[in-house]
Amino acid sequence: MLDYRLLQALAAVTAQGGFEKAAVQLHLTQSAVSRRIKQLEAMLGQPVLQRCTPPRPTLAGQRLLNHLQQVRQMEAALGLADQEVQLLRLATNADSLATWLPQALVLPDQPQLCFDLVVEDQSVSLKRMKQGDVMACICDSPQPLNGGAVMPLGALRYRAVASPDFIRRYQLQPLTAKALALAPCLVFSADDALQHRFLQDIAGISPSHVHLCPSSEGFLKAVLAGLGFGLLPELQMQAHFANGDLIDLAPGYFLDTPLYWHHWQTESPLLQQLRLQVLACARRCLVPIG
Amino acid sequence: MLDYRLLQALAAVTAQGGFEKAAVQLHLTQSAVSRRIKQLEAMLGQPVLQRCTPPRPTLAGQRLLNHLQQVRQMEAALGLADQEVQLLRLATNADSLATWLPQALVLPDQPQLCFDLVVEDQSVSLKRMKQGDVMACICDSPQPLNGGAVMPLGALRYRAVASPDFIRRYQLQPLTAKALALAPCLVFSADDALQHRFLQDIAGISPSHVHLCPSSEGFLKAVLAGLGFGLLPELQMQAHFANGDLIDLAPGYFLDTPLYWHHWQTESPLLQQLRLQVLACARRCLVPIG
């Protein structure tokens, strides 16, 4: 039988991003945490952590973390963890967290549940789950992991918008390829290709002038202030369309980002309850996947 | 004289987080980028990059990046970089980017300016500037860097709030230490101590039940949905106070986060223009530093 205190040390170092913080979380000294990791490595005959900053699990370490997570969920299903705080680490894309997701996370009859939300681009969050780092994730891949299951949630619909002042300044009405080529655009991160796809579809060009703004709310505020145009979730801007703060650059044009909920096949009753509530909420807020 | 193509390779690897992306940015092959880094190291007789994922500059590398940044700014001041896109990498705390900062970044007479905004906790963003990774930063430290200068912006004022439904569910009106001890709170990240300070000040306790939510807009939405209470910037919630969506848990109680603008003493005219506009905007939106 494995010594689960060793696996808990590995999980804490990975989750906290270092030995020192892991020691605080586990109420141990740093050298005790370090000893547990070495014991684990001696047992396996290979490293479980890459010693960079922050430390990352090796492939062998990832397999152990996955296993630990499944054991924890099975314990929860036995009702053995009922009285203590149950931590649920969930990866989500930033725009879901800024719009429809928070209301889906309130489970008043589960006061012991604490969320640790991790924000990742929808194209990469599945990796975090594969690494055993999160217990469920919202991402754009319909392919379940080995031992995992997947459920379609719906799609976030994005429209290309700008402020009236920005549209005047860059002469974007009517919309021409020449004017678009000179107008700066906002991009959320290096993983965000929505603006590139829009410019390609509408004008056959690549963006020449880009502001990187890795914040959902900052992105909206920057478009409102006239720093650039950008593709925003419909959910985030209905009020702004109504009062004329934002104008749809290409009415009728939209890009949908499909979203899926990934979980492990061995699902605790608590996770199942959460999943069904998330699904109900997604059905109300998102558009069907095309 | 230094070969600045080598320094540009170092800057690209650090900024892009890898050799492959740096190669794309510089329109070079990956092996050409790698060769330039090695040439730099051969010249200095010591490594300029730590080879972890993502690669980070060594102390020697940081000094070179700082130097490169200052040279770029001096070139900009000579007017030599006028025609090309000028990239300004700026570190800011998430709540500034979600509230008052975006409107301060619009400089219509500087169409060549592109922002690369980096979100960091106000307590750590100064490190990014010291590493030569950003050209200016907004943080909570009044101490200028060596070769740097600093300007006070004002303070973000936070109040402890919750939704009416949450207050009923956890019996927080009137506010008692016993009720607070059972109520879950939201925390932005491991660096966010505002909720801990509030609980200590009001009830002499530590939070027992924490949801981690690293998104300014997600944090607000989660408080509105009743997932927990939390300390939010006044700027973000005035409308919600007015319509009764949010209630101040401890009227009269607030925590101020002072914010300062850090820049290098060799400041280009463009950066100066931006700094003065940011200051004017901060004066309108923030409270004076107490």
XYZ file of C-alpha atoms in Angstrom:
580
model
C 0.000 0.000 0.000
C 1.243 3.483 -0.894
C 2.013 5.974 1.883
C -0.470 8.708 0.996
C 1.343 11.308 3.096
C 4.090 11.205 0.473
C 1.599 11.759 -2.344
C -0.018 14.601 -0.426
C 3.401 16.258 -0.160
C 3.828 15.948 -3.941
C 0.339 17.378 -4.538
C 1.018 20.303 -2.184
C 4.367 21.196 -3.801
C 2.746 21.158 -7.260
C -0.385 23.039 -6.245
C 1.415 25.664 -4.153
C 4.277 26.103 -6.615
C 7.085 25.445 -4.139
C 8.371 23.561 -1.106
C 8.055 26.504 1.262
C 4.379 27.183 0.564
C 3.648 23.434 0.567
C 5.174 23.219 4.054
C 2.871 26.029 5.259
C -0.177 24.286 3.795
C 0.702 20.922 5.350
C 1.836 22.390 8.688
C 5.243 20.756 8.227
C 8.799 22.048 8.036
C 10.252 22.551 4.581
C 12.816 19.794 5.169
C 10.029 17.343 6.105
C 8.296 18.075 2.782
C 11.581 17.645 0.958
C 12.201 14.316 2.739
C 8.783 12.997 1.691
C 9.449 13.823 -1.961
C 12.831 12.065 -1.786
C 11.224 9.013 -0.164
C 8.723 8.860 -3.015
C 11.542 9.089 -5.563
C 13.599 6.427 -3.787
C 10.551 4.142 -3.838
C 9.928 4.652 -7.581
C 13.582 4.809 -8.550
C 12.949 7.976 -10.580
C 12.227 11.693 -10.031
C 8.629 12.831 -9.470
C 9.386 16.566 -9.693
C 11.354 18.721 -12.124
C 13.337 21.117 -9.918
C 12.582 24.344 -11.799
C 10.686 27.373 -10.462
C 7.868 26.564 -9.870
C 8.552 22.799 -9.576
C 6.533 20.649 -11.993
C 5.636 16.962 -11.815
C 7.492 14.566 -14.099
C 5.438 12.048 -16.066
C 5.783 9.597 -13.164
C 4.711 12.355 -10.754
C 1.679 13.182 -12.884
C 0.522 9.577 -12.799
C 0.735 9.605 -8.994
C -1.225 12.886 -8.791
C -3.966 11.505 -11.008
C -4.182 8.438 -8.831
C -4.340 10.533 -5.641
C -7.186 12.603 -7.056
C -9.236 9.556 -7.928
C -8.669 8.069 -4.473
C -9.817 11.346 -2.898
C -12.999 11.352 -4.956
C -13.713 7.750 -4.054
C -13.233 8.594 -0.364
C -15.657 11.478 -0.761
C -18.197 9.124 -2.338
C -17.884 6.816 0.727
C -18.913 9.786 2.830
C -15.673 9.659 4.806
C -14.592 13.231 4.042
C -17.941 14.835 4.900
C -16.934 16.902 7.874
C -13.776 18.504 6.546
C -13.347 21.219 3.928
C -13.383 19.627 0.488
C -11.177 21.467 -1.986
C -12.241 21.396 -5.621
C -9.627 22.616 -8.071
C -11.346 23.528 -11.319
C -9.760 24.954 -14.498
C -11.841 27.363 -16.578
C -11.373 29.856 -19.383
C -11.305 33.505 -18.261
C -14.446 34.548 -20.151
C -16.591 31.832 -18.539
C -15.411 32.962 -15.097
C -16.166 36.594 -16.010
C -19.678 35.831 -17.262
C -21.887 32.770 -16.692
C -19.887 30.388 -14.458
C -19.891 31.958 -10.930
C -23.668 31.601 -10.439
C -23.339 27.887 -11.309
C -20.885 27.267 -8.448
C -23.195 28.140 -5.541
C -24.314 24.923 -3.775
C -25.952 26.099 -0.513
C -26.383 22.521 0.791
C -22.626 21.796 0.481
C -21.042 24.235 2.952
C -17.825 22.172 3.169
C -17.011 22.773 -0.535
C -14.206 25.253 -1.334
C -13.252 26.136 -4.906
C -9.743 26.734 -6.146
C -10.385 28.214 -9.587
C -7.557 28.131 -12.122
C -7.786 30.355 -15.205
C -6.364 28.864 -18.411
C -7.044 29.402 -22.092
C -9.737 26.962 -23.273
C -7.212 25.340 -25.608
C -4.761 24.356 -22.853
C -6.725 23.723 -19.640
C -7.180 20.038 -20.453
C -3.438 19.625 -19.938
C -3.870 20.712 -16.323
C -6.379 17.924 -15.817
C -4.164 15.349 -17.520
C -1.355 16.409 -15.173
C -3.617 15.611 -12.238
C -3.550 19.259 -11.242
C -7.314 19.946 -11.419
C -10.323 17.674 -10.807
C -12.539 19.024 -13.559
C -12.096 21.499 -16.379
C -13.983 23.617 -18.886
C -12.258 23.638 -22.264
C -12.853 23.543 -26.003
C -11.936 19.900 -26.587
C -14.698 17.288 -27.053
C -12.204 14.405 -26.628
C -12.330 12.749 -23.185
C -9.074 11.871 -21.417
C -8.173 8.270 -20.716
C -10.336 7.411 -17.676
C -12.260 10.663 -18.145
C -15.699 11.672 -19.400
C -16.928 14.756 -21.198
C -20.211 16.682 -21.477
C -20.992 19.507 -23.967
C -21.958 22.785 -22.241
C -22.651 25.101 -25.177
C -20.723 27.860 -26.918
C -19.692 31.379 -25.955
C -20.629 33.621 -28.884
C -18.200 36.456 -29.664
C -18.925 39.564 -31.707
C -16.472 42.165 -33.031
C -17.134 45.459 -31.282
C -15.687 48.928 -30.772
C -16.681 52.206 -29.142
C -18.456 54.891 -31.235
C -15.484 57.221 -30.754
C -13.010 54.550 -31.962
C -15.187 53.854 -35.009
C -15.155 57.565 -35.926
C -11.402 57.892 -35.345
C -10.539 54.931 -37.593
C -13.423 55.433 -40.077
C -14.792 51.922 -39.597
C -18.344 52.657 -40.744
C -18.860 51.403 -43.413
C -16.300 48.692 -42.686
C -13.494 48.444 -45.266
C -10.392 46.250 -45.333
C -8.226 49.353 -45.708
C -9.597 51.013 -42.563
C -9.436 47.749 -40.574
C -5.765 47.319 -41.489
C -4.940 50.573 -39.666
C -7.123 50.044 -36.575
C -5.430 48.612 -33.454
C -7.022 45.518 -31.945
C -6.995 44.006 -28.470
C -5.850 40.428 -27.935
C -6.303 38.595 -24.618
C -3.137 36.471 -24.764
C -0.808 34.723 -27.175
C -3.345 31.837 -27.244
C -6.241 34.101 -28.306
C -6.774 33.790 -32.082
C -10.296 35.313 -32.298
C -9.179 38.720 -33.598
C -6.875 37.064 -36.146
C -9.733 34.899 -37.410
C -12.068 37.907 -37.662
C -9.553 39.968 -39.676
C -8.832 36.993 -41.930
C -12.555 36.289 -42.521
C -13.615 39.906 -43.103
C -10.591 41.443 -44.809
C -8.072 38.669 -45.549
C -5.422 40.409 -43.413
C -3.428 39.831 -40.210
C -3.479 42.334 -37.353
C -0.679 44.896 -37.619
C -1.319 46.716 -34.391
C -2.048 44.673 -31.267
C -2.537 45.540 -27.581
C -2.158 42.505 -25.292
C -4.630 42.714 -22.398
C -4.880 39.525 -20.287
C -7.994 40.439 -18.254
C -11.643 39.878 -19.261
C -12.858 42.994 -17.494
C -9.797 45.019 -18.593
C -10.438 43.913 -22.188
C -14.039 45.174 -22.044
C -12.966 48.428 -20.344
C -10.215 48.983 -22.941
C -12.700 48.514 -25.824
C -15.136 50.912 -24.094
C -12.315 53.456 -23.654
C -11.425 53.229 -27.364
C -7.977 51.647 -27.049
C -8.820 49.123 -29.772
C -11.530 46.893 -31.191
C -11.916 43.287 -30.084
C -14.110 40.210 -30.024
C -16.157 40.084 -26.830
C -18.634 37.506 -25.502
C -22.218 38.593 -26.195
C -22.965 37.813 -22.546
C -20.595 40.576 -21.445
C -21.969 43.388 -23.582
C -25.743 43.228 -23.887
C -26.199 46.304 -21.673
C -23.514 48.144 -23.649
C -25.275 47.465 -26.969
C -28.520 48.740 -25.476
C -27.088 52.079 -24.328
C -24.869 52.627 -27.385
C -21.470 52.344 -25.592
C -20.456 49.563 -27.987
C -21.231 49.044 -31.652
C -21.174 45.750 -33.556
C -18.536 46.217 -36.299
C -19.887 43.450 -38.527
C -23.557 42.719 -37.679
C -24.380 39.113 -38.475
C -20.755 38.015 -38.006
C -19.869 35.980 -34.917
C -17.381 33.355 -33.729
C -18.516 30.580 -31.372
C -16.171 28.950 -28.855
C -17.609 25.554 -27.898
C -17.098 24.579 -24.271
C -17.048 21.124 -22.673
C -16.971 19.928 -19.058
C -14.349 17.244 -18.400
C -14.408 15.036 -15.313
C -13.107 11.627 -14.225
C -15.298 8.544 -14.656
C -15.026 7.886 -10.910
C -17.106 10.915 -9.968
C -18.106 11.738 -6.395
C -21.787 12.598 -5.706
C -20.685 16.169 -4.908
C -18.973 16.576 -8.283
C -22.000 15.091 -9.998
C -24.313 17.568 -8.286
C -22.012 20.412 -9.346
C -21.805 19.120 -12.916
C -25.599 18.985 -13.284
C -25.957 22.513 -11.903
C -23.212 23.810 -14.237
C -24.998 22.135 -17.161
C -28.362 23.697 -16.276
C -26.770 27.112 -16.033
C -24.821 26.690 -19.282
C -28.065 25.736 -21.084
C -29.599 29.053 -20.004
C -26.562 31.249 -20.836
C -24.690 29.708 -23.786
C -25.758 29.063 -27.378
C -26.042 25.476 -28.673
C -22.826 24.054 -30.179
C -23.211 24.340 -33.966
C 30.125 48.062 -28.873
C 27.579 45.361 -28.029
C 25.828 43.454 -30.799
C 22.218 44.415 -30.094
C 20.834 41.559 -32.172
C 22.084 39.244 -29.431
C 20.331 41.288 -26.734
C 17.133 41.360 -28.785
C 17.249 37.560 -28.932
C 17.569 37.430 -25.141
C 14.675 39.892 -24.715
C 12.485 37.882 -27.100
C 13.164 34.543 -25.367
C 12.322 36.104 -21.977
C 9.244 37.996 -23.163
C 7.820 35.125 -25.237
C 8.646 32.453 -22.671
C 10.632 30.185 -25.005
C 13.009 29.831 -27.925
C 10.344 28.667 -30.356
C 8.022 31.654 -29.850
C 11.019 34.027 -29.806
C 12.047 32.666 -33.205
C 8.541 33.385 -34.573
C 8.633 36.940 -33.204
C 12.087 37.639 -34.655
C 11.428 35.859 -37.967
C 14.452 33.598 -37.321
C 14.920 29.867 -37.013
C 15.009 28.432 -33.501
C 18.649 27.426 -33.928
C 19.587 30.992 -34.923
C 18.013 32.296 -31.700
C 19.827 29.620 -29.716
C 23.125 30.547 -31.408
C 22.697 34.222 -30.474
C 22.114 33.360 -26.825
C 25.230 31.150 -26.828
C 27.284 33.929 -28.455
C 26.159 36.309 -25.707
C 27.149 33.770 -23.045
C 30.516 33.115 -24.668
C 31.139 36.873 -24.687
C 30.252 37.295 -21.004
C 31.747 34.000 -19.868
C 28.571 33.176 -17.937
C 24.959 32.097 -18.603
C 22.325 34.747 -19.343
C 19.341 32.372 -19.178
C 18.229 29.709 -16.699
C 17.097 26.779 -18.873
C 13.811 26.041 -17.091
C 10.292 26.287 -18.570
C 9.754 29.156 -19.255
C 13.422 30.261 -19.448
C 14.328 33.101 -17.078
C 17.197 35.584 -17.224
C 20.086 35.101 -14.810
C 21.312 38.131 -12.874
C 23.757 38.876 -15.704
C 20.927 38.482 -18.216
C 18.714 40.865 -16.231
C 21.382 43.544 -16.300
C 21.584 43.235 -20.078
C 17.791 43.447 -20.441
C 17.681 46.571 -18.303
C 20.379 48.112 -20.424
C 18.555 47.198 -23.659
C 15.359 48.804 -22.396
C 17.077 52.050 -21.555
C 18.798 52.137 -24.951
C 15.409 51.601 -26.632
C 13.883 54.463 -24.704
C 16.771 56.742 -25.570
C 16.383 55.814 -29.247
C 12.695 56.637 -28.988
C 13.586 60.032 -27.473
C 15.856 60.710 -30.476
C 12.825 60.203 -32.680
C 14.514 57.330 -34.510
C 11.821 54.743 -33.793
C 8.923 56.955 -34.885
C 7.698 55.020 -37.864
C 7.651 51.541 -36.401
C 5.339 50.005 -33.836
C 6.598 50.848 -30.362
C 5.861 48.106 -27.854
C 5.305 49.180 -24.271
C 5.304 46.361 -21.738
C 3.580 47.569 -18.589
C 2.916 45.589 -15.387
C -0.262 46.385 -13.453
C -2.371 44.899 -10.693
C -5.541 43.160 -11.887
C -7.963 45.525 -10.152
C -6.459 48.639 -11.786
C -6.799 46.992 -15.197
C -10.399 46.026 -14.402
C -11.371 49.532 -13.279
C -9.635 52.883 -13.864
C -6.518 52.119 -15.955
C -7.770 51.325 -19.518
C -9.161 54.842 -20.140
C -5.730 56.260 -19.163
C -3.973 54.283 -21.913
C -5.673 55.865 -24.928
C -3.247 58.279 -26.662
C -4.901 59.116 -30.012
C -1.880 61.109 -31.253
C 0.455 58.091 -30.771
C -0.875 55.524 -33.243
C 2.408 53.593 -33.266
C 2.115 52.682 -29.561
C 1.148 49.075 -28.720
C 0.660 47.907 -25.134
C 1.667 44.539 -23.771
C -0.071 44.528 -20.394
C 1.177 42.114 -17.748
C -1.015 41.382 -14.732
C 0.821 40.870 -11.443
C -0.095 41.317 -7.810
C 0.803 44.854 -6.684
C 3.300 43.392 -4.225
C 5.380 41.586 -6.866
C 5.186 43.568 -10.129
C 8.229 45.676 -9.235
C 10.322 42.507 -9.591
C 9.298 42.306 -13.241
C 10.659 45.810 -13.778
C 13.879 45.040 -11.922
C 14.313 42.006 -14.181
C 14.111 44.328 -17.190
C 10.934 42.568 -18.261
C 8.603 45.617 -18.241
C 9.287 49.311 -18.921
C 6.948 50.741 -16.292
C 4.858 49.279 -13.516
C 2.013 50.055 -11.145
C 2.657 48.596 -7.708
C 2.323 49.244 -3.986
C 5.962 50.135 -3.284
C 7.007 53.797 -2.875
C 10.728 52.868 -3.129
C 12.278 53.643 -6.536
C 14.592 51.087 -8.155
C 18.234 51.898 -8.731
C 18.138 54.156 -11.816
C 14.359 54.402 -11.502
C 11.865 57.040 -10.405
C 8.473 56.765 -8.735
C 5.255 58.812 -8.634
C 2.281 58.285 -6.254
C -1.004 57.608 -8.083
C -3.494 57.250 -5.231
C -5.141 54.325 -3.490
C -7.767 51.791 -4.491
C -10.304 51.659 -1.651
C -11.773 48.246 -0.836
C -14.961 47.526 1.105
C -16.220 44.201 2.452
C -19.382 43.250 0.608
C -21.795 40.377 0.069
C -25.113 39.723 -1.684
C -28.386 40.144 0.280
C -29.091 36.417 -0.134
C -25.642 35.464 1.228
C -26.132 37.789 4.224
C -29.449 36.087 5.039
C -28.022 32.591 4.572
C -25.069 33.220 6.942
C -26.926 35.615 9.307
C -24.411 38.436 8.851
C -26.733 41.279 9.834
C -25.951 42.381 12.513
C -22.342 41.315 11.947
C -20.943 38.974 14.625
C -17.590 37.217 14.875
C -19.397 33.885 15.283
C -21.362 34.297 12.038
C -18.295 35.576 10.129
C -16.302 32.532 11.192
C -18.744 30.275 9.328
C -19.136 32.376 6.178
C -16.976 31.452 3.148
C -14.889 34.232 1.657
C -13.394 34.814 -1.774
C -9.659 35.397 -2.187
C -8.105 36.573 -5.469
C -4.784 34.717 -5.147
C -2.258 33.481 -2.601
C -0.851 37.058 -2.549
C -4.209 38.638 -1.668
C -4.337 39.345 2.093
C -7.292 41.792 2.128
C -9.864 39.277 3.392
C -7.447 38.033 6.065
C -6.877 41.605 7.286
C -10.611 42.328 7.351
C -11.391 39.199 9.400
C -8.512 39.947 11.756
C -9.596 43.590 12.223
C -13.303 42.919 12.675
C -13.383 39.575 14.460
C -9.809 38.601 15.368
C -10.061 35.418 13.297
C -8.523 33.809 10.195
C -10.658 32.660 7.264
C -11.676 29.004 7.576
C -13.471 28.681 4.287
C -11.848 30.171 1.194
C -12.689 30.111 -2.520
C -9.733 31.104 -4.723
C -10.918 33.139 -7.720
C -8.107 34.769 -9.759
C -10.252 37.075 -11.937
C -11.444 40.604 -11.066
C -14.713 40.233 -12.934
C -15.160 36.607 -11.778
C -14.616 37.754 -8.182
C -17.366 40.386 -8.500
C -19.720 37.919 -10.233
C -19.061 35.286 -7.543
C -19.882 37.781 -4.753
C -23.051 38.812 -6.640
C -24.023 35.135 -7.027
C -23.570 34.531 -3.279
C -20.577 32.162 -3.409
C -18.821 34.144 -0.665
C -18.115 37.600 0.700
C -15.040 39.554 -0.341
C -13.280 42.903 -0.413
C -13.976 44.711 -3.691
C -12.736 48.046 -5.041
C -15.364 50.767 -4.507
C -14.864 51.693 -8.177
C -16.217 48.298 -9.224
C -19.412 48.306 -7.214
C -21.019 51.727 -7.068
C -23.879 50.694 -9.359
C -24.385 47.525 -7.326
C -24.695 49.473 -4.065
C -27.245 51.758 -5.716
C -29.537 48.938 -6.879
C -29.126 46.797 -3.760
C -27.269 43.842 -5.410
C -24.415 44.253 -2.917
C -24.447 45.266 0.737
C -21.559 46.757 2.706
C -20.879 44.257 5.540
C -19.126 46.790 7.791
C -20.092 50.358 6.812
C -17.288 52.763 7.661
C -14.640 50.015 7.362
C -12.305 50.074 4.350
C -8.793 49.017 3.317
C -6.726 51.228 0.994
C -4.126 49.822 -1.389
C -1.703 52.619 -2.325
C -0.473 52.525 -5.912
C 2.698 54.009 -7.410
C 3.931 54.398 -10.995
C 7.535 53.266 -11.489
C 9.594 54.260 -14.515
C 13.256 54.625 -15.479
C 14.985 57.987 -15.081
C 15.838 57.961 -18.800
C 12.235 58.415 -19.866
C 11.180 58.844 -23.497
C 8.759 61.706 -24.355
C 6.128 59.076 -25.190
C 6.422 57.450 -21.768
C 6.290 60.850 -20.130
C 3.109 61.753 -21.989
C 1.582 58.429 -20.911
C 2.689 58.921 -17.301
C 1.064 62.357 -17.077
C -2.177 61.045 -18.544
C -2.178 58.075 -16.147
C -1.609 60.477 -13.252
C -4.488 62.756 -14.304
C -6.804 59.767 -14.571
C -5.660 58.317 -11.231
C -6.361 61.668 -9.533
C -9.970 61.494 -10.751
C -10.570 57.825 -9.860
C -8.461 56.926 -6.801
C -8.511 58.260 -3.237
C -5.491 60.173 -1.887
C -2.846 57.992 -0.219
C -3.427 58.298 3.547
